[in-house]
mmCIF file of C-alpha atoms in Angstrom:
data_model
loop_
_atom_site.group_PDB
_atom_site.id
_atom_site.type_symbol
_atom_site.label_atom_id
_atom_site.label_comp_id
_atom_site.label_asym_id
_atom_site.label_seq_id
_atom_site.Cartn_x
_atom_site.Cartn_y
_atom_site.Cartn_z
ATOM 1 C CA UNK A 1 140.511 109.156 107.175
ATOM 2 C CA UNK A 2 140.277 108.535 103.442
ATOM 3 C CA UNK A 3 143.332 108.633 101.230
ATOM 4 C CA UNK A 4 143.926 110.267 97.856
ATOM 5 C CA UNK A 5 142.723 107.883 95.147
ATOM 6 C CA UNK A 6 140.090 106.163 97.305
ATOM 7 C CA UNK A 7 136.717 105.535 95.673
ATOM 8 C CA UNK A 8 133.958 106.593 98.046
ATOM 9 C CA UNK A 9 130.231 107.172 98.150
ATOM 10 C CA UNK A 10 129.151 110.770 98.450
ATOM 11 C CA UNK A 11 125.388 110.802 98.950
ATOM 12 C CA UNK A 12 125.503 107.317 97.392
ATOM 13 C CA UNK A 13 127.164 108.669 94.259
ATOM 14 C CA UNK A 14 130.530 107.251 93.249
ATOM 15 C CA UNK A 15 133.444 109.644 93.567
ATOM 16 C CA UNK A 16 137.196 109.509 93.877
ATOM 17 C CA UNK A 17 139.280 111.556 96.269
ATOM 18 C CA UNK A 18 141.580 113.717 94.145
ATOM 19 C CA UNK A 19 143.252 115.691 96.888
ATOM 20 C CA UNK A 20 142.877 117.038 100.402
ATOM 21 C CA UNK A 21 143.142 120.753 101.002
ATOM 22 C CA UNK A 22 142.784 123.135 103.895
ATOM 23 C CA UNK A 23 140.795 126.363 103.669
ATOM 24 C CA UNK A 24 140.191 128.699 106.592
ATOM 25 C CA UNK A 25 141.472 126.096 109.026
ATOM 26 C CA UNK A 26 139.130 123.351 107.759
ATOM 27 C CA UNK A 27 140.338 120.307 105.819
ATOM 28 C CA UNK A 28 138.307 119.232 102.793
ATOM 29 C CA UNK A 29 138.310 116.197 100.547
ATOM 30 C CA UNK A 30 138.111 117.251 96.911
ATOM 31 C CA UNK A 31 136.081 114.563 95.151
ATOM 32 C CA UNK A 32 135.691 113.979 91.423
ATOM 33 C CA UNK A 33 132.468 112.286 90.401
ATOM 34 C CA UNK A 34 132.932 108.962 88.643
ATOM 35 C CA UNK A 35 129.421 109.236 87.242
ATOM 36 C CA UNK A 36 129.206 112.767 85.850
ATOM 37 C CA UNK A 37 131.826 114.653 83.873
ATOM 38 C CA UNK A 38 133.117 117.895 85.327
ATOM 39 C CA UNK A 39 131.307 117.318 88.611
ATOM 40 C CA UNK A 40 133.325 117.795 91.788
ATOM 41 C CA UNK A 41 132.516 118.038 95.473
ATOM 42 C CA UNK A 42 134.347 119.498 98.435
ATOM 43 C CA UNK A 43 133.449 117.658 101.616
ATOM 44 C CA UNK A 44 134.783 118.504 105.081
ATOM 45 C CA UNK A 45 137.076 115.783 106.399
ATOM 46 C CA UNK A 46 135.048 115.808 109.635
ATOM 47 C CA UNK A 47 132.017 114.627 107.597
ATOM 48 C CA UNK A 48 129.572 115.399 110.404
ATOM 49 C CA UNK A 49 126.521 114.840 108.192
ATOM 50 C CA UNK A 50 127.708 111.349 107.205
ATOM 51 C CA UNK A 51 127.276 112.112 103.490
ATOM 52 C CA UNK A 52 130.651 110.577 102.728
ATOM 53 C CA UNK A 53 130.931 106.833 103.161
ATOM 54 C CA UNK A 54 133.258 104.014 102.313
ATOM 55 C CA UNK A 55 132.459 102.012 99.213
ATOM 56 C CA UNK A 56 131.546 98.501 100.364
ATOM 57 C CA UNK A 57 134.153 95.841 99.744
ATOM 58 C CA UNK A 58 133.295 92.938 97.468
ATOM 59 C CA UNK A 59 132.565 90.785 100.517
ATOM 60 C CA UNK A 60 130.343 93.480 102.066
ATOM 61 C CA UNK A 61 128.451 93.916 98.776
ATOM 62 C CA UNK A 62 127.835 90.163 98.539
ATOM 63 C CA UNK A 63 126.719 90.162 102.176
ATOM 64 C CA UNK A 64 124.225 92.954 101.387
ATOM 65 C CA UNK A 65 122.746 90.832 98.592
ATOM 66 C CA UNK A 66 122.472 87.878 100.998
ATOM 67 C CA UNK A 67 120.925 90.119 103.658
ATOM 68 C CA UNK A 68 118.343 91.669 101.329
ATOM 69 C CA UNK A 69 115.617 89.003 101.786
ATOM 70 C CA UNK A 70 115.750 89.416 105.575
ATOM 71 C CA UNK A 71 115.644 93.225 105.564
ATOM 72 C CA UNK A 72 112.369 94.686 106.800
ATOM 73 C CA UNK A 73 109.938 96.266 104.383
ATOM 74 C CA UNK A 74 109.041 99.905 104.846
ATOM 75 C CA UNK A 75 105.692 101.584 105.067
ATOM 76 C CA UNK A 76 104.758 103.574 101.983
ATOM 77 C CA UNK A 77 101.758 105.817 102.357
ATOM 78 C CA UNK A 78 99.919 105.342 99.053
ATOM 79 C CA UNK A 79 98.712 108.931 98.845
ATOM 80 C CA UNK A 80 102.156 110.274 99.792
ATOM 81 C CA UNK A 81 104.610 108.035 97.936
ATOM 82 C CA UNK A 82 107.069 110.866 97.272
ATOM 83 C CA UNK A 83 107.240 111.864 100.922
ATOM 84 C CA UNK A 84 107.529 108.236 102.091
ATOM 85 C CA UNK A 85 110.333 107.444 99.666
ATOM 86 C CA UNK A 86 112.233 110.720 100.002
ATOM 87 C CA UNK A 87 112.456 110.291 103.774
ATOM 88 C CA UNK A 88 114.419 107.097 103.183
ATOM 89 C CA UNK A 89 116.457 108.333 100.228
ATOM 90 C CA UNK A 90 117.626 111.347 102.237
ATOM 91 C CA UNK A 91 119.467 108.968 104.586
ATOM 92 C CA UNK A 92 122.258 108.073 102.126
ATOM 93 C CA UNK A 93 122.596 104.665 103.715
ATOM 94 C CA UNK A 94 122.508 101.511 101.602
ATOM 95 C CA UNK A 95 120.446 99.273 103.911
ATOM 96 C CA UNK A 96 117.372 101.556 104.116
ATOM 97 C CA UNK A 97 117.577 102.022 100.335
ATOM 98 C CA UNK A 98 117.605 98.237 99.917
ATOM 99 C CA UNK A 99 114.633 97.907 102.276
ATOM 100 C CA UNK A 100 112.737 100.416 100.166
ATOM 101 C CA UNK A 101 113.770 98.621 96.969
ATOM 102 C CA UNK A 102 112.530 95.345 98.454
ATOM 103 C CA UNK A 103 109.202 96.944 99.380
ATOM 104 C CA UNK A 104 108.758 98.426 95.917
ATOM 105 C CA UNK A 105 109.700 95.102 94.303
ATOM 106 C CA UNK A 106 107.083 93.297 96.404
ATOM 107 C CA UNK A 107 104.467 95.926 95.453
ATOM 108 C CA UNK A 108 105.451 95.590 91.786
ATOM 109 C CA UNK A 109 105.231 91.794 91.901
ATOM 110 C CA UNK A 110 101.841 91.867 93.640
ATOM 111 C CA UNK A 111 100.513 94.355 91.083
ATOM 112 C CA UNK A 112 101.716 92.171 88.200
ATOM 113 C CA UNK A 113 100.245 89.028 89.776
ATOM 114 C CA UNK A 114 96.899 90.728 90.363
ATOM 115 C CA UNK A 115 97.054 92.308 86.892
ATOM 116 C CA UNK A 116 96.797 95.737 88.429
ATOM 117 C CA UNK A 117 98.735 98.835 87.589
ATOM 118 C CA UNK A 118 101.947 99.511 89.473
ATOM 119 C CA UNK A 119 101.737 103.199 90.410
ATOM 120 C CA UNK A 120 103.936 105.497 88.288
ATOM 121 C CA UNK A 121 105.430 107.175 91.351
ATOM 122 C CA UNK A 122 106.457 103.823 92.826
ATOM 123 C CA UNK A 123 107.735 102.658 89.431
ATOM 124 C CA UNK A 124 109.936 105.762 89.192
ATOM 125 C CA UNK A 125 111.471 105.193 92.624
ATOM 126 C CA UNK A 126 111.949 101.495 91.884
ATOM 127 C CA UNK A 127 113.921 102.313 88.716
ATOM 128 C CA UNK A 128 116.011 104.987 90.463
ATOM 129 C CA UNK A 129 116.914 102.809 93.455
ATOM 130 C CA UNK A 130 117.501 99.678 91.371
ATOM 131 C CA UNK A 131 119.875 101.595 89.084
ATOM 132 C CA UNK A 132 121.713 103.262 91.992
ATOM 133 C CA UNK A 133 122.159 99.982 93.880
ATOM 134 C CA UNK A 134 123.287 98.072 90.783
ATOM 135 C CA UNK A 135 125.875 100.750 89.972
ATOM 136 C CA UNK A 136 127.256 100.813 93.523
ATOM 137 C CA UNK A 137 127.297 97.028 93.883
ATOM 138 C CA UNK A 138 128.857 96.437 90.465
ATOM 139 C CA UNK A 139 131.737 98.803 91.275
ATOM 140 C CA UNK A 140 132.111 97.322 94.764
ATOM 141 C CA UNK A 141 132.123 93.765 93.388
ATOM 142 C CA UNK A 142 134.286 94.663 90.362
ATOM 143 C CA UNK A 143 131.655 93.055 88.168
ATOM 144 C CA UNK A 144 129.624 93.777 85.089
ATOM 145 C CA UNK A 145 126.534 95.772 85.836
ATOM 146 C CA UNK A 146 124.240 93.365 83.960
ATOM 147 C CA UNK A 147 125.476 90.443 86.064
ATOM 148 C CA UNK A 148 125.083 92.401 89.297
ATOM 149 C CA UNK A 149 121.575 93.471 88.236
ATOM 150 C CA UNK A 150 120.682 89.790 87.836
ATOM 151 C CA UNK A 151 122.135 89.008 91.268
ATOM 152 C CA UNK A 152 120.110 91.887 92.738
ATOM 153 C CA UNK A 153 116.930 90.598 91.067
ATOM 154 C CA UNK A 154 117.623 87.107 92.378
ATOM 155 C CA UNK A 155 117.968 88.465 95.931
ATOM 156 C CA UNK A 156 114.747 90.450 95.511
ATOM 157 C CA UNK A 157 112.924 87.368 94.250
ATOM 158 C CA UNK A 158 114.115 85.421 97.302
ATOM 159 C CA UNK A 159 112.390 88.131 99.370
ATOM 160 C CA UNK A 160 108.952 87.070 98.221
ATOM 161 C CA UNK A 161 109.303 83.294 98.444
#
């Protein structure tokens, strides 16, 4: 069970537990977003949908960066990029998001090498996932976002060597 003051991931958004309350016999965590002003969430303590997760520790975040090159790539159907990506992003789990980021990075690198256009839909998802992962990892590692972004890029580059 989380404690008041804990920083958690709610649907991979950073939030802090402000208090725990009971309504109609059900306990809820009241979360305050750390990313958007005046944005709060009430999440059942039972968390059956697994939308509420622990923020990785610094060691776990570093391990994720080390693991990134060995994560599998995912299949993106070129004529259904939105559907392919949304299926993964609906999971609210960091590892599948990183696998998708790795896949998009590889596609981006191949497009640049071949002097072809990187599809706008893939570019959009790449930016969204890269930003989300760098925010989460920088908070988890207590580091500057720009430094964590460079570490993330380095791990992605190791994926294509």
